[in-house]
XYZ file of C-alpha atoms in Angstrom:
712
model
C -9.511 1.167 -0.892
C -7.869 3.037 2.050
C -9.757 4.104 5.101
C -7.271 5.378 7.630
C -8.615 5.786 11.133
C -6.515 8.607 12.189
C -7.463 12.280 11.570
C -4.622 13.813 9.472
C -2.539 16.273 11.512
C -3.111 18.894 8.823
C -6.942 18.541 9.577
C -6.428 18.775 13.387
C -4.520 21.894 12.839
C -6.743 23.732 10.526
C -10.371 22.461 10.724
C -13.085 23.946 12.769
C -12.395 27.766 13.303
C -12.012 30.931 11.454
C -10.320 34.162 12.349
C -13.258 34.994 14.789
C -12.790 31.750 16.677
C -16.090 30.001 15.817
C -16.724 27.161 13.781
C -17.584 27.182 9.914
C -18.790 24.683 7.434
C -17.190 25.752 4.134
C -13.815 27.465 3.383
C -11.196 27.678 0.633
C -7.380 28.227 0.797
C -6.924 28.696 -3.035
C -5.925 25.218 -3.778
C -8.632 23.476 -1.767
C -12.371 23.954 -1.290
C -13.119 22.454 2.031
C -16.355 21.347 3.538
C -16.007 20.606 7.352
C -18.394 17.567 7.869
C -17.673 17.390 11.620
C -18.946 21.194 12.113
C -22.261 20.413 10.312
C -24.558 18.781 12.769
C -27.194 18.164 10.077
C -24.763 15.574 8.783
C -24.229 13.515 12.004
C -26.276 10.523 11.026
C -26.277 10.706 7.264
C -24.334 8.866 4.541
C -21.422 9.997 2.463
C -23.803 10.141 -0.657
C -25.809 12.774 1.172
C -22.690 14.628 2.453
C -21.082 14.813 -1.002
C -24.227 16.483 -2.357
C -23.469 19.343 -0.004
C -20.172 20.102 -1.396
C -20.170 23.053 -3.870
C -19.688 21.792 -7.477
C -19.909 18.102 -6.677
C -22.669 16.043 -8.640
C -23.615 12.432 -8.161
C -25.813 10.815 -10.760
C -28.041 7.837 -10.335
C -25.318 5.306 -11.137
C -23.106 6.763 -8.393
C -20.653 8.593 -10.821
C -18.978 11.576 -9.164
C -18.379 14.701 -11.177
C -17.000 18.049 -10.256
C -18.057 21.190 -12.193
C -19.476 18.928 -14.874
C -16.251 16.921 -15.457
C -15.735 13.377 -14.646
C -12.011 13.071 -14.548
C -12.212 13.016 -10.685
C -9.894 10.955 -8.573
C -11.188 9.848 -5.192
C -8.593 10.030 -2.402
C -8.818 8.874 1.232
C -6.561 10.454 3.756
C -4.222 11.784 1.038
C -4.011 8.557 -0.850
C -5.615 7.448 -4.118
C -8.307 4.845 -3.663
C -8.518 1.922 -6.169
C -12.312 1.523 -5.799
C -14.451 1.304 -8.898
C -17.852 0.067 -9.862
C -20.131 -1.450 -7.244
C -17.464 -1.348 -4.569
C -17.247 2.483 -4.963
C -21.041 2.833 -5.121
C -21.652 0.831 -2.066
C -18.905 2.628 -0.142
C -20.336 6.025 -1.042
C -23.982 4.709 -0.132
C -23.137 2.971 3.233
C -20.315 4.937 4.782
C -21.644 7.003 7.810
C -20.870 10.652 7.895
C -19.784 10.340 11.504
C -16.555 8.949 10.085
C -15.613 12.039 8.168
C -13.916 15.008 9.382
C -13.827 17.006 6.128
C -14.017 16.733 2.427
C -11.260 18.594 0.393
C -11.705 19.202 -3.440
C -8.754 20.227 -5.511
C -9.956 21.577 -8.855
C -6.587 22.576 -10.053
C -4.126 20.470 -8.131
C -0.534 21.528 -8.434
C 2.012 19.180 -10.169
C 2.953 17.961 -6.625
C 0.060 15.528 -7.009
C 0.851 14.323 -10.460
C -2.959 14.130 -11.392
C -4.493 15.449 -14.510
C -7.980 15.737 -13.287
C -9.615 16.944 -9.966
C -9.044 15.363 -6.750
C -11.736 14.739 -3.932
C -10.042 13.678 -0.598
C -12.026 12.198 2.264
C -10.381 12.968 5.662
C -11.595 10.496 8.175
C -11.681 10.746 12.053
C -10.472 8.286 14.636
C -13.366 8.583 17.061
C -16.635 6.954 16.228
C -18.718 3.840 16.789
C -17.806 0.392 15.562
C -19.110 -0.215 12.111
C -19.452 -3.772 10.423
C -21.269 -4.360 7.235
C -21.485 -7.207 4.807
C -23.241 -6.239 1.431
C -24.103 -8.475 -1.474
C -25.722 -7.533 -4.591
C -26.547 -8.153 -8.296
C -26.991 -5.700 -11.142
C -28.393 -6.783 -14.529
C -29.462 -4.978 -17.647
C -31.105 -5.780 -21.033
C -27.917 -5.120 -22.979
C -27.313 -7.995 -21.664
C -25.121 -7.480 -18.681
C -24.846 -8.961 -15.319
C -22.651 -7.977 -12.275
C -22.462 -9.704 -8.951
C -20.691 -8.443 -6.149
C -19.823 -8.514 -2.388
C -18.359 -5.916 -0.063
C -17.202 -6.350 3.683
C -16.196 -3.420 5.804
C -15.314 -3.266 9.558
C -13.859 -0.402 11.564
C -13.362 0.614 15.153
C -10.985 2.962 16.845
C -7.919 0.934 16.136
C -8.475 -1.146 12.997
C -10.292 -0.747 9.713
C -10.720 -3.652 7.354
C -12.176 -3.505 3.876
C -12.455 -6.334 1.296
C -14.385 -6.318 -1.980
C -14.937 -8.674 -4.761
C -17.121 -8.062 -7.991
C -17.421 -9.691 -11.425
C -19.266 -8.666 -14.530
C -20.156 -10.207 -17.840
C -21.604 -8.122 -20.690
C -22.279 -8.414 -24.480
C -23.221 -5.593 -26.951
C -23.179 -5.018 -30.596
C -21.967 -2.042 -32.346
C -22.327 -0.690 -35.889
C -19.677 1.611 -37.371
C -19.340 3.690 -40.665
C -15.930 4.914 -41.676
C -15.088 7.161 -44.657
C -11.557 8.351 -45.686
C -9.964 10.332 -48.534
C -6.084 10.432 -48.726
C -4.055 12.871 -50.677
C -0.555 12.558 -51.961
C 2.207 15.018 -50.906
C 1.436 17.191 -54.165
C -2.089 17.382 -53.217
C -3.591 14.915 -55.754
C -6.410 12.479 -54.616
C -4.574 9.163 -53.921
C -7.216 6.777 -52.471
C -10.782 6.801 -50.971
C -12.203 4.201 -48.740
C -15.614 3.430 -47.115
C -16.627 0.579 -44.879
C -19.451 -0.725 -42.805
C -19.191 -3.212 -40.083
C -20.892 -4.917 -37.155
C -18.980 -6.103 -34.228
C -20.093 -8.221 -31.274
C -18.398 -7.389 -28.121
C -18.155 -9.893 -25.209
C -16.651 -8.491 -21.878
C -15.745 -10.464 -18.755
C -13.918 -8.829 -15.770
C -13.449 -9.140 -12.098
C -12.050 -7.003 -9.309
C -10.854 -8.300 -5.876
C -9.306 -6.035 -3.314
C -8.358 -5.863 0.418
C -6.950 -3.266 2.590
C -6.360 -2.829 6.270
C -5.564 0.438 8.223
C -4.201 0.174 11.796
C -3.880 2.918 14.574
C -0.824 1.549 16.191
C -0.953 4.222 18.919
C -2.196 7.793 19.436
C 0.511 9.236 16.957
C 1.368 6.439 14.634
C -0.714 4.789 11.979
C 0.087 2.317 9.105
C -1.775 0.342 6.419
C -1.589 -1.523 3.280
C -3.750 -2.589 0.340
C -3.737 -5.277 -2.475
C -5.862 -5.715 -5.500
C -6.235 -7.674 -8.702
C -8.452 -6.978 -11.739
C -8.495 -9.683 -14.547
C -10.364 -9.153 -17.807
C -11.188 -10.821 -20.961
C -12.612 -8.925 -23.929
C -13.606 -10.591 -27.281
C -14.698 -8.847 -30.544
C -16.061 -10.823 -33.581
C -17.720 -9.741 -36.606
C -16.958 -7.966 -39.831
C -18.229 -5.702 -42.693
C -17.758 -4.602 -46.259
C -14.901 -2.413 -47.378
C -14.755 -0.542 -50.747
C -11.223 1.230 -51.449
C -10.355 2.999 -54.611
C -6.741 3.670 -55.700
C -6.157 6.422 -58.120
C -2.410 6.990 -58.310
C -0.378 3.851 -57.150
C -1.706 0.913 -58.873
C -5.224 2.205 -59.639
C -7.814 -0.329 -58.873
C -10.978 -0.859 -57.062
C -10.777 -3.179 -53.942
C -14.087 -4.628 -52.911
C -13.738 -7.081 -49.964
C -15.357 -8.429 -46.767
C -13.385 -8.201 -43.595
C -13.814 -10.700 -40.909
C -12.259 -9.865 -37.384
C -11.717 -12.242 -34.531
C -10.116 -10.217 -31.511
C -9.171 -11.554 -28.032
C -7.618 -9.473 -25.455
C -6.719 -10.986 -21.924
C -5.129 -8.772 -19.329
C -4.727 -8.665 -15.534
C -3.541 -5.910 -13.219
C -2.330 -6.104 -9.574
C -1.848 -3.230 -7.200
C -0.339 -2.930 -3.745
C 0.701 -0.285 -1.401
C 2.090 0.365 2.057
C 2.156 3.525 4.189
C 3.189 4.623 7.598
C 2.584 7.996 9.309
C 3.790 9.529 12.525
C 2.289 12.623 14.030
C 4.888 14.423 16.237
C 2.244 16.595 17.867
C -1.257 17.746 17.512
C -0.275 20.994 15.603
C 0.298 19.369 12.290
C 3.957 18.210 12.372
C 4.022 14.817 10.763
C 6.207 12.385 8.643
C 4.655 9.999 6.069
C 6.368 7.332 4.123
C 4.475 5.458 1.369
C 5.125 2.836 -1.237
C 2.937 1.920 -4.182
C 3.299 -0.543 -7.038
C 1.213 -1.980 -9.880
C 1.932 -4.726 -12.420
C -0.161 -5.332 -15.643
C 0.162 -8.046 -18.137
C -1.933 -8.420 -21.376
C -1.987 -10.703 -24.257
C -3.627 -9.932 -27.601
C -4.691 -12.329 -30.376
C -6.084 -10.540 -33.435
C -7.042 -12.555 -36.607
C -8.175 -10.878 -39.622
C -9.385 -12.373 -43.030
C -10.244 -10.664 -46.506
C -12.455 -12.300 -49.024
C -12.373 -10.822 -52.524
C -15.463 -12.024 -54.336
C -14.192 -11.117 -57.766
C -10.543 -11.798 -57.073
C -10.135 -14.843 -54.644
C -6.445 -14.983 -55.563
C -6.062 -11.640 -53.456
C -7.599 -13.174 -50.275
C -5.512 -12.565 -47.128
C -5.393 -14.122 -43.652
C -3.308 -12.192 -40.932
C -2.678 -13.130 -37.348
C -1.147 -10.654 -34.804
C -0.007 -11.692 -31.310
C 1.057 -9.140 -28.669
C 2.426 -9.544 -25.169
C 2.741 -6.559 -23.139
C 4.068 -6.086 -19.458
C 4.156 -2.933 -17.263
C 5.695 -2.591 -13.719
C 5.154 0.899 -12.084
C 6.360 1.753 -8.561
C 6.961 4.734 -6.505
C 8.465 5.697 -2.945
C 7.522 8.948 -1.322
C 8.694 10.527 1.833
C 6.532 13.586 2.960
C 7.196 16.013 5.836
C 4.896 18.685 7.142
C 5.700 21.242 9.895
C 3.773 24.384 11.146
C 6.248 27.209 11.012
C 3.802 29.790 12.614
C 0.421 29.694 14.393
C -1.412 30.029 10.842
C 1.305 28.845 8.544
C 2.909 25.470 7.554
C 5.739 24.105 5.464
C 5.467 20.945 3.312
C 8.399 19.013 1.878
C 8.503 15.696 -0.086
C 10.791 13.510 -2.181
C 9.546 10.951 -4.713
C 11.210 8.362 -6.631
C 9.225 6.631 -9.361
C 10.122 3.921 -11.840
C 8.407 2.320 -14.717
C 9.501 -0.800 -16.673
C 7.606 -2.194 -19.658
C 8.018 -4.355 -22.670
C 6.093 -5.176 -25.816
C 6.615 -8.256 -28.001
C 4.615 -8.310 -31.374
C 4.567 -11.153 -33.907
C 2.622 -10.910 -37.098
C 1.963 -13.862 -39.393
C 0.522 -14.037 -42.858
C -0.884 -17.189 -44.403
C 0.670 -18.281 -47.698
C -2.465 -19.726 -49.418
C -0.518 -21.868 -52.041
C 1.322 -23.798 -49.244
C -1.276 -23.163 -46.368
C 1.704 -22.098 -44.078
C 1.749 -19.121 -41.812
C 4.859 -17.099 -42.616
C 6.386 -14.462 -40.204
C 6.054 -10.965 -41.268
C 9.195 -9.149 -40.179
C 8.076 -5.722 -41.173
C 5.167 -5.890 -38.913
C 6.965 -7.666 -35.839
C 9.024 -5.975 -33.327
C 9.975 -6.138 -29.656
C 10.954 -3.087 -27.286
C 11.696 -2.433 -23.724
C 10.845 0.674 -21.802
C 12.410 2.207 -18.814
C 11.165 5.520 -17.268
C 12.772 6.776 -14.012
C 11.859 9.968 -12.330
C 13.391 11.570 -9.016
C 12.056 14.767 -7.719
C 10.757 16.742 -4.854
C 8.563 19.588 -3.810
C 8.070 22.207 -1.298
C 5.233 24.481 -0.453
C 4.571 27.375 2.170
C 1.085 28.425 3.332
C 0.284 31.417 5.545
C -3.098 32.880 6.753
C -3.771 36.336 7.835
C -7.074 36.881 9.099
C -9.560 35.852 6.302
C -6.784 35.859 3.742
C -4.738 32.704 2.782
C -1.645 32.630 0.503
C 0.041 29.362 -0.693
C 2.956 28.968 -2.893
C 5.114 25.843 -4.021
C 7.431 24.248 -6.528
C 7.912 20.705 -7.780
C 10.906 19.724 -9.720
C 11.708 16.274 -11.369
C 14.507 14.647 -13.310
C 13.063 12.128 -15.711
C 14.889 9.835 -17.960
C 13.045 7.889 -20.616
C 14.738 4.960 -22.495
C 13.108 2.999 -25.440
C 15.104 0.092 -26.870
C 13.948 -2.004 -29.982
C 15.229 -5.442 -30.935
C 14.117 -8.220 -33.198
C 13.847 -5.600 -36.071
C 14.516 -6.305 -39.758
C 18.128 -5.744 -40.532
C 18.783 -1.873 -40.735
C 21.590 0.563 -40.214
C 19.222 3.004 -38.501
C 19.301 3.063 -34.674
C 15.783 3.566 -33.417
C 16.513 3.559 -29.754
C 15.537 6.494 -27.571
C 17.433 7.870 -24.574
C 15.869 11.308 -23.355
C 16.511 13.258 -20.223
C 13.775 15.812 -19.203
C 14.102 18.482 -16.267
C 10.593 19.657 -15.079
C 9.944 22.602 -13.118
C 6.295 23.394 -11.736
C 5.699 26.286 -9.648
C 2.154 27.169 -8.105
C 0.560 29.924 -6.160
C -2.906 30.260 -4.768
C -4.789 32.896 -2.862
C -8.196 32.834 -1.095
C -10.164 35.366 0.721
C -13.183 34.487 2.921
C -15.507 37.432 2.550
C -17.452 35.907 5.351
C -18.389 32.401 6.566
C -19.070 30.138 3.706
C -18.518 32.942 1.117
C -15.112 32.913 -0.545
C -13.349 34.289 -3.614
C -9.984 32.663 -4.836
C -7.421 32.846 -7.546
C -4.659 30.391 -8.451
C -1.902 29.744 -10.973
C -0.149 26.414 -11.793
C 2.454 25.472 -14.355
C 1.754 21.998 -15.393
C 4.884 20.397 -17.068
C 4.339 17.212 -19.139
C 6.955 14.807 -20.613
C 5.930 12.799 -23.623
C 5.440 8.973 -22.891
C 8.037 6.602 -24.209
C 5.773 5.202 -27.050
C 5.337 8.734 -28.311
C 9.108 9.102 -28.889
C 9.719 6.031 -30.778
C 10.873 6.654 -34.387
C 10.315 3.106 -35.637
C 7.176 2.805 -37.818
C 4.609 0.266 -36.347
C 3.040 -1.175 -39.363
C -0.641 -2.479 -39.191
C -2.819 -3.999 -41.625
C -3.150 -1.171 -44.069
C -1.786 1.793 -42.016
C 1.049 2.544 -39.621
C 1.880 4.808 -36.642
C 5.141 6.578 -35.751
C 6.387 8.297 -32.561
C 8.368 11.537 -32.818
C 11.959 11.394 -31.224
C 12.224 15.187 -31.306
C 9.134 15.799 -28.936
C 9.881 18.335 -26.189
C 8.119 19.152 -22.790
C 4.642 20.438 -23.059
C 3.782 23.396 -20.807
C 0.511 24.510 -19.572
C 0.012 27.994 -17.724
C -3.199 27.469 -15.834
C -4.803 30.558 -14.380
C -8.118 30.281 -12.275
C -10.354 32.309 -10.274
C -13.753 32.084 -8.866
C -16.446 32.543 -6.051
C -18.281 30.258 -3.820
C -21.426 31.179 -1.765
C -22.930 28.586 0.522
C -26.351 28.930 2.083
C -28.738 26.610 4.040
C -30.658 26.171 0.631
C -27.636 25.211 -1.283
C -24.847 26.877 -2.962
C -23.634 28.843 -5.919
C -20.240 28.610 -7.594
C -18.778 30.749 -10.519
C -15.266 30.294 -11.791
C -13.242 31.306 -14.818
C -10.025 29.939 -16.242
C -7.309 30.310 -18.822
C -5.041 27.543 -20.070
C -2.094 28.704 -22.235
C -0.209 25.841 -23.780
C 3.282 26.093 -25.049
C 4.308 22.857 -26.876
C 1.082 20.996 -26.099
C 1.701 17.315 -26.951
C -1.021 15.875 -29.405
C -1.567 13.098 -31.966
C -3.371 13.503 -35.179
C -4.291 11.433 -38.368
C -2.134 12.013 -41.530
C -1.305 10.426 -44.778
C 1.831 9.334 -46.202
C 3.297 7.002 -48.929
C 4.922 3.934 -47.213
C 7.090 1.689 -49.291
C 5.801 -1.620 -47.619
C 2.361 -0.820 -48.874
C 3.529 0.893 -52.207
C 0.971 3.550 -51.818
C -0.343 6.338 -49.709
C -1.782 5.119 -46.456
C -3.295 6.384 -43.088
C -0.773 7.374 -40.414
C -0.835 8.538 -36.821
C 1.752 11.143 -35.939
C 2.751 13.108 -32.797
C 3.737 16.788 -32.521
C 4.175 19.718 -30.187
C 1.589 22.184 -30.943
C 3.297 25.510 -31.602
C 0.574 27.609 -29.714
C -2.785 26.678 -28.120
C -4.951 27.920 -25.432
C -8.421 27.238 -23.785
C -10.363 29.730 -21.770
C -13.907 29.588 -20.373
C -16.360 30.063 -17.488
C -18.474 27.758 -15.422
C -21.471 27.927 -13.105
C -22.662 25.442 -10.680
C -26.009 25.895 -8.703
C -27.103 23.370 -6.153
C -30.623 23.793 -4.609
C -31.146 21.430 -1.523
C -33.556 23.127 0.715
C -34.320 19.670 2.486
C -32.775 16.306 2.954
C -35.317 14.952 0.511
C -34.422 17.182 -2.445
C -31.382 17.991 -4.492
C -31.199 19.732 -7.913
C -27.932 20.472 -9.290
C -27.389 22.588 -12.459
C -23.896 23.055 -14.206
C -23.232 25.078 -17.300
C -19.834 25.763 -18.915
C -18.718 27.599 -22.021
C -15.035 27.675 -23.400
C -13.064 28.586 -26.490
C -10.187 26.415 -27.854
C -7.550 27.870 -30.165
C -4.546 26.361 -31.689
C -1.796 27.142 -34.344
C 0.364 24.203 -35.363
C 2.923 23.264 -37.911
C 1.940 19.787 -38.413
C 4.120 19.372 -41.451
C 7.320 21.182 -42.454
C 6.121 24.526 -43.808
C 2.398 23.636 -43.494
C 0.389 25.360 -40.704
C -3.053 24.968 -39.420
C -4.924 27.510 -37.275
C -8.438 27.165 -35.862
C -10.729 28.030 -32.762
C -14.084 26.923 -31.721
C -16.375 27.962 -28.974
C -18.282 25.190 -27.253
C -20.951 24.747 -24.459
C -21.979 22.019 -22.209
C -24.606 21.552 -19.382
C -25.802 19.017 -16.980
C -28.736 18.717 -14.918
C -29.252 16.296 -12.017
C -32.333 15.928 -10.065
C -32.646 13.710 -6.923
C -35.812 13.511 -4.819
C -36.870 11.182 -1.975
C -40.717 10.631 -1.887
C -42.520 9.267 1.209
C -39.191 8.579 2.892
C -38.860 5.504 0.851
C -38.721 6.166 -2.983
C -35.722 7.815 -4.530
C -36.270 9.277 -8.033
C -33.207 10.230 -10.281
C -33.048 12.312 -13.437
C -29.818 13.112 -15.304
C -29.577 15.229 -18.383
C -26.376 16.144 -20.271
C -25.650 18.061 -23.396
C -22.420 19.070 -25.042
C -22.013 21.133 -28.353
C -19.331 19.947 -30.880
C -15.736 20.514 -29.863
C -12.181 20.764 -31.256
C -8.851 19.067 -30.845
C -5.664 19.215 -33.042
C -6.855 18.658 -36.707
C -9.989 16.758 -35.172
C -13.619 17.572 -34.783
C -15.627 15.981 -31.932
C -19.264 15.766 -32.366
C -22.020 16.884 -30.030
C -23.286 14.548 -27.160
C -26.605 14.218 -25.526
C -27.780 11.822 -22.609
C -30.886 11.281 -20.546
C -31.058 8.739 -17.739
C -33.982 8.060 -15.376
C -34.048 5.896 -12.333
C -35.925 4.890 -9.069
C -34.708 3.119 -6.140
C -36.125 2.127 -2.706
C -34.507 1.066 0.619
C -36.585 -1.427 2.625
C -36.409 -3.559 5.797
C -34.470 -0.677 7.865
C -32.299 -0.184 4.852
C -31.104 -3.831 4.660
C -32.636 -4.378 1.159
C -32.263 -1.947 -1.678
C -33.992 -2.241 -5.128
C -33.418 -0.112 -8.123
C -34.572 0.363 -11.863
C -32.776 2.476 -14.305
C -33.099 3.512 -17.909
C -29.880 4.564 -19.426
C -29.681 6.779 -22.478
C -33.485 7.077 -22.806
C -33.312 8.685 -26.265
C -30.813 6.322 -27.687
C -28.467 9.041 -28.512
C -25.100 7.761 -27.059
C -22.434 6.710 -29.447
C -19.099 7.832 -30.742
C -18.196 9.800 -33.700
C -15.512 12.321 -35.042
C -13.695 13.619 -37.933
C -10.277 14.529 -39.111
C -9.668 18.012 -40.246
C -6.397 17.304 -41.973
C -6.806 18.232 -45.617
C -4.369 15.270 -46.476
C -6.504 12.901 -44.438
C -10.199 13.500 -44.591
C -11.715 10.909 -42.499
C -14.723 10.444 -40.209
C -16.443 7.661 -38.248
C -19.708 7.118 -36.690
C -20.377 4.365 -34.053
C -23.636 3.415 -32.561
C -24.519 0.523 -30.155
C -27.381 -0.627 -28.013
C -26.755 2.010 -25.317
C -30.442 2.218 -24.045
C -30.800 -0.275 -21.308
C -33.172 -1.176 -18.529
C -30.952 -1.806 -15.454
C -32.272 -3.816 -12.399
C -30.307 -3.832 -9.131
C -30.731 -5.486 -5.672
C -28.521 -5.190 -2.630
C -28.726 -6.904 0.780
C -26.834 -5.576 3.654
C -25.967 -7.453 6.844
C -24.393 -5.856 9.914
C -24.476 -2.644 11.940
C -23.386 0.828 11.498
C -23.564 3.983 13.497
C -26.743 4.979 11.405
C -28.588 1.926 12.197
C -27.684 1.862 15.933
C -28.927 5.392 16.176
C -32.115 4.700 14.350
C -32.769 1.575 16.654
C -32.189 3.954 19.580
C -34.855 6.326 18.286
C -32.198 9.176 17.872
C -33.876 12.055 15.776
C -31.827 12.920 12.603
C -31.265 16.582 12.280
C -33.234 18.170 9.349
C -31.385 19.797 6.356
C -34.182 22.407 6.084
């Protein structure tokens, strides 16, 4: 996690005044919704969690999960850099960081392609001045699933140096039950086969996360920092179930067998980063250089056995081993310069490269000789190279209450995918593709009056397919296969958005509408095809560019927070998704569906010691390419209390009170009619305990008897 001590020059230049020359708390420049924490005296001695609840559209549930306008694809940044916090480290950071360390919070609901982020961004801008903070927190969470997670977090900051370290581990186990059905049709439309299965799998998960970061204010104009982190995991799945398969065309026969699975995945990821920033003046001219890198390595061992009760001669044992590696790095140079009293220019150059490899070995047991024999058709190796070089610029100008911002990002991306260790073939499956991406954006906002804003924006998002999507080599699995599409092209999304925010002392109201027009949207879908290796029609995963698709909708978020002890947040959204796709040559599919979702979060503090949480979420069925998504419903309850001057925290939570959570869906492809329904023990009672040692600005002020301003 990164916690830079210097206030960004951009914040120094823009925060704190409107065109009348007095301070304001909320503002919008089109791309960013900004909450100026430093200007809100009510927040002086509060925590980051309490501050976030004041930002229009932001919701925090009882588990510490952050969402914006009902969506959880939120990325937390600190001083314009992604943070790598997760789990308990993130929760404790949100709960213990004093608001006195914050200058502002910026929310980017529709970030331009300059940021290369698919979701929303919440950026915390910190300030250099402030009291020394030092806190060591240890804790333990446990649930009836069963699941247990010990953790420790240490933070120390002053005007020069900020040090942060975290470590947490978890162990969990749960059982899932899954029911699958599938009907496959031949190319002429005749029913080829049907399959039904029921299985029960026990999942055992072990993970850890260790991270360290340091930020150093070298002098009044130069700051630097670095971070390191590692996350090992070990996931095991064991169990099995009954399968019934009927073949009607190729070798008609009814296959009844029991499938036993023993799967072990071990993986580890390390992340690191360096950055240096120099502010040339206090008006906003600055230079920033950053380097980020990550390395991930995973190994998979999957063993599958089939037992035929009536035909034991057909018994099978298959063993799959995979070794995957991925190295991702990027270097960025960014320059910002005010070009007028109310305008600024931003420039950036980014070089990114990704290298990866996959080695897969498949062995099949020969029962007569009791020897494992290599299966060349299911074994392969490949190397991936993805290099991108690009840059961006943007111009922003403010005239009174009106702000206009425009920009452009362009990238030259080359993707290479090379196969080797394949069965002898005259076909060259290697991929070498070059993509040029251009992504313009424009935003406008008008502050009707203080804390009352309307805004509109447009961004063209340009997405290149991933290397695996381009691979034309068929990856054969136990009784299905997947195949990329070497002819995939760039996918474009024209994202139009407009909205209105009004903020009052009692809370805020936000309304927004959007239209996403996709051209060549990249998607995968389930299909059916005859494959010679199996000698029959089997399930296959394919990729394509959707010819035309769009998503349009509206959203509302209302937050009622009349005092520091009550926060009620209601979100509701409705959207319509449409697509028209040629998923097979000459065969088209056209559909649309209107969907709705809503979320209610209630947080109340009773007698200044007991916090009560309630989260309710519901979503109607949805639609993807040739895929139906079932509805979703969730109810969570919880209570927590802070004792001994906030040194000790205790919490009790009930997740998925109505036991509705699960996963289900269906394929709408007429050649592959399939569905699945998975349930697991999602209702749990979660107990948590936290002990904090140290001092913060909050505890110091409390000891001095300073009265905290009321939110009322």
